[in-house]
Amino acid sequence: MNEPLKVIFTELEKMLDDLGLIRQHAEDLKSAQASMLQDVKATPDWIMLEEAGKTAASTINEYEDCIREATLQFYNADEDIPARTAVKQFTVVSIPNTVAAKEWCLAHFTPALDLNTKVFEKAAKDGNVPAALVDVTKEVRAQIASKLERNL
């Protein structure tokens, strides 16, 4: 090996040593962080906040379910719905016989060879899958605006 290459090779070896040290340091930091997080999660304050968060999430879900149900009832009765809600129609696909669907995909629809259900459902919504393999229906769902400030 000529002299310039030996110098570069030596520097490369030093960089590899440094990289090993940096990686170890990064692992040590990650381990220390995980240990600290475990300690914090064991504190009464953390436990209280976690429970309060679960309670809030549950309450939000209950309110959203109630609002969606009531909004759909108003919609189905041809009544006005609250301004901060909307009713949209979604195309829903169910695959009653996944074996037959997989076989059809092998023969006719190679993008879904592993029966990627998202790809298969999109094809079904687009009308590219035989009706015998899927049930495509329209379903209305109530949506709630993410920003709930009142419009005065």
Short mmCIF file of C-alpha atoms in Angstrom, two decimals:
data_model
loop_
_atom_site.label_atom_id
_atom_site.label_comp_id
_atom_site.label_asym_id
_atom_site.label_seq_id
_atom_site.Cartn_x
_atom_site.Cartn_y
_atom_site.Cartn_z
CA MET A 1 0.00 0.00 0.00
CA ASN A 2 1.48 3.38 -0.95
CA GLU A 3 2.08 6.08 1.68
CA PRO A 4 -0.93 8.34 0.91
CA LEU A 5 -3.26 5.30 1.11
CA LYS A 6 -1.65 4.21 4.41
CA VAL A 7 -2.41 7.65 5.89
CA ILE A 8 -6.02 7.49 4.72
CA PHE A 9 -6.32 3.90 5.96
CA THR A 10 -4.98 4.90 9.39
CA GLU A 11 -7.45 7.80 9.56
CA LEU A 12 -10.25 5.46 8.52
CA GLU A 13 -9.32 3.05 11.33
CA LYS A 14 -9.34 5.97 13.80
CA MET A 15 -12.76 7.07 12.55
CA LEU A 16 -14.05 3.51 13.00
CA ASP A 17 -12.75 3.49 16.58
CA ASP A 18 -14.40 6.86 17.23
CA LEU A 19 -17.65 5.66 15.69
CA GLY A 20 -17.62 2.65 18.00
CA LEU A 21 -17.21 4.94 21.01
CA ILE A 22 -19.96 7.28 19.80
CA ARG A 23 -22.33 4.37 19.22
CA GLN A 24 -21.62 3.00 22.70
CA HIS A 25 -22.21 6.45 24.17
CA ALA A 26 -25.50 6.70 22.29
CA GLU A 27 -26.57 3.29 23.63
CA ASP A 28 -25.59 4.33 27.18
CA LEU A 29 -27.66 7.51 26.82
CA LYS A 30 -30.64 5.55 25.50
CA SER A 31 -30.37 3.10 28.38
CA ALA A 32 -30.12 5.90 30.96
CA GLN A 33 -33.13 7.62 29.40
CA ALA A 34 -35.18 4.41 29.54
CA SER A 35 -34.21 3.86 33.16
CA MET A 36 -35.14 7.43 34.08
CA LEU A 37 -38.46 7.14 32.27
CA GLN A 38 -39.21 3.94 34.15
CA ASP A 39 -38.51 5.73 37.45
CA VAL A 40 -40.71 8.67 36.46
CA LYS A 41 -43.56 6.37 35.41
CA ALA A 42 -43.51 4.82 38.89
CA THR A 43 -44.19 8.15 40.64
CA PRO A 44 -47.67 8.90 42.03
CA ASP A 45 -47.87 12.08 39.91
CA TRP A 46 -47.23 10.14 36.70
CA ILE A 47 -49.76 7.46 37.65
CA MET A 48 -52.35 10.13 38.48
CA LEU A 49 -51.76 11.93 35.18
CA GLU A 50 -51.93 8.67 33.24
CA GLU A 51 -55.27 7.75 34.87
CA ALA A 52 -56.62 11.26 34.30
CA GLY A 53 -55.58 11.01 30.65
CA LYS A 54 -57.39 7.69 30.27
CA THR A 55 -60.50 9.13 31.91
CA ALA A 56 -60.40 12.18 29.64
CA ALA A 57 -59.97 9.99 26.55
CA SER A 58 -62.89 7.82 27.61
CA THR A 59 -65.08 10.86 28.22
CA ILE A 60 -64.14 12.29 24.83
CA ASN A 61 -65.07 8.99 23.15
CA GLU A 62 -68.42 8.90 24.96
CA TYR A 63 -69.25 12.47 23.95
CA GLU A 64 -68.14 11.90 20.34
CA ASP A 65 -70.20 8.70 20.07
CA CYS A 66 -73.26 10.47 21.48
CA ILE A 67 -72.81 13.48 19.19
CA ARG A 68 -72.31 11.27 16.11
CA GLU A 69 -75.38 9.19 16.94
CA ALA A 70 -77.56 12.25 17.52
CA THR A 71 -76.22 13.94 14.37
CA LEU A 72 -77.08 10.85 12.30
CA GLN A 73 -80.58 10.79 13.82
CA PHE A 74 -81.12 14.43 12.79
CA TYR A 75 -79.67 13.67 9.33
CA ASN A 76 -81.86 10.59 8.85
CA ALA A 77 -84.92 12.61 9.88
CA ASP A 78 -84.05 15.24 7.22
CA GLU A 79 -83.50 17.83 9.95
CA ASP A 80 -80.72 20.40 10.21
CA ILE A 81 -77.56 19.18 11.91
CA PRO A 82 -75.29 21.29 14.14
CA ALA A 83 -72.93 23.56 12.23
CA ARG A 84 -69.88 21.99 13.82
CA THR A 85 -70.76 18.52 12.55
CA ALA A 86 -70.97 17.01 9.08
CA VAL A 87 -72.37 13.84 7.59
CA LYS A 88 -70.40 12.24 4.81
CA GLN A 89 -70.90 9.06 2.87
CA PHE A 90 -68.13 6.45 2.94
CA THR A 91 -67.74 3.39 0.76
CA VAL A 92 -67.24 0.34 2.99
CA VAL A 93 -65.87 -2.94 1.67
CA SER A 94 -66.16 -6.31 3.41
CA ILE A 95 -64.59 -9.49 2.08
CA PRO A 96 -66.76 -12.45 3.15
CA ASN A 97 -64.55 -15.11 1.52
CA THR A 98 -60.86 -14.19 1.80
CA VAL A 99 -59.76 -17.48 0.23
CA ALA A 100 -61.74 -16.80 -2.94
CA ALA A 101 -60.52 -13.20 -2.91
CA LYS A 102 -56.88 -14.35 -2.68
CA GLU A 103 -57.39 -16.82 -5.52
CA TRP A 104 -58.93 -14.12 -7.69
CA CYS A 105 -56.03 -11.79 -6.87
CA LEU A 106 -53.53 -14.44 -7.94
CA ALA A 107 -55.26 -14.75 -11.29
CA HIS A 108 -56.42 -11.19 -11.95
CA PHE A 109 -54.98 -8.57 -9.63
CA THR A 110 -51.25 -8.89 -9.01
CA PRO A 111 -50.87 -5.70 -6.87
CA ALA A 112 -52.80 -7.51 -4.15
CA LEU A 113 -51.01 -10.86 -4.32
CA ASP A 114 -50.55 -10.89 -0.57
CA LEU A 115 -54.13 -9.66 -0.27
CA ASN A 116 -53.21 -6.26 0.94
CA THR A 117 -56.69 -5.43 2.12
CA LYS A 118 -56.22 -1.68 1.60
CA VAL A 119 -55.24 -2.20 -2.05
CA PHE A 120 -57.99 -4.78 -2.52
CA GLU A 121 -60.63 -2.53 -0.93
CA LYS A 122 -59.58 0.39 -3.15
CA ALA A 123 -59.92 -1.84 -6.22
CA ALA A 124 -63.33 -2.99 -4.98
CA LYS A 125 -64.45 0.61 -4.45
CA ASP A 126 -63.30 1.40 -7.99
CA GLY A 127 -65.37 -1.52 -9.33
CA ASN A 128 -62.37 -3.63 -10.37
CA VAL A 129 -63.22 -6.70 -8.25
CA PRO A 130 -66.10 -9.09 -9.05
CA ALA A 131 -69.18 -8.39 -6.92
CA ALA A 132 -69.27 -12.02 -5.78
CA LEU A 133 -66.03 -11.48 -3.82
CA VAL A 134 -66.95 -8.30 -1.95
CA ASP A 135 -69.86 -6.41 -0.50
CA VAL A 136 -69.49 -2.72 -1.33
CA THR A 137 -71.98 -0.52 0.48
CA LYS A 138 -72.39 3.15 1.24
CA GLU A 139 -72.31 4.13 4.90
CA VAL A 140 -72.88 7.54 6.40
CA ARG A 141 -70.75 8.66 9.32
CA ALA A 142 -70.98 11.76 11.43
CA GLN A 143 -67.83 13.83 11.77
CA ILE A 144 -66.98 16.42 14.38
CA ALA A 145 -64.88 19.48 13.61
CA SER A 146 -61.46 19.39 15.27
CA LYS A 147 -61.77 23.03 16.30
CA LEU A 148 -64.89 23.49 18.38
CA GLU A 149 -64.93 27.24 18.96
CA ARG A 150 -68.41 28.63 18.61
CA ASN A 151 -69.12 30.82 15.60
CA LEU A 152 -70.82 33.87 17.07
#
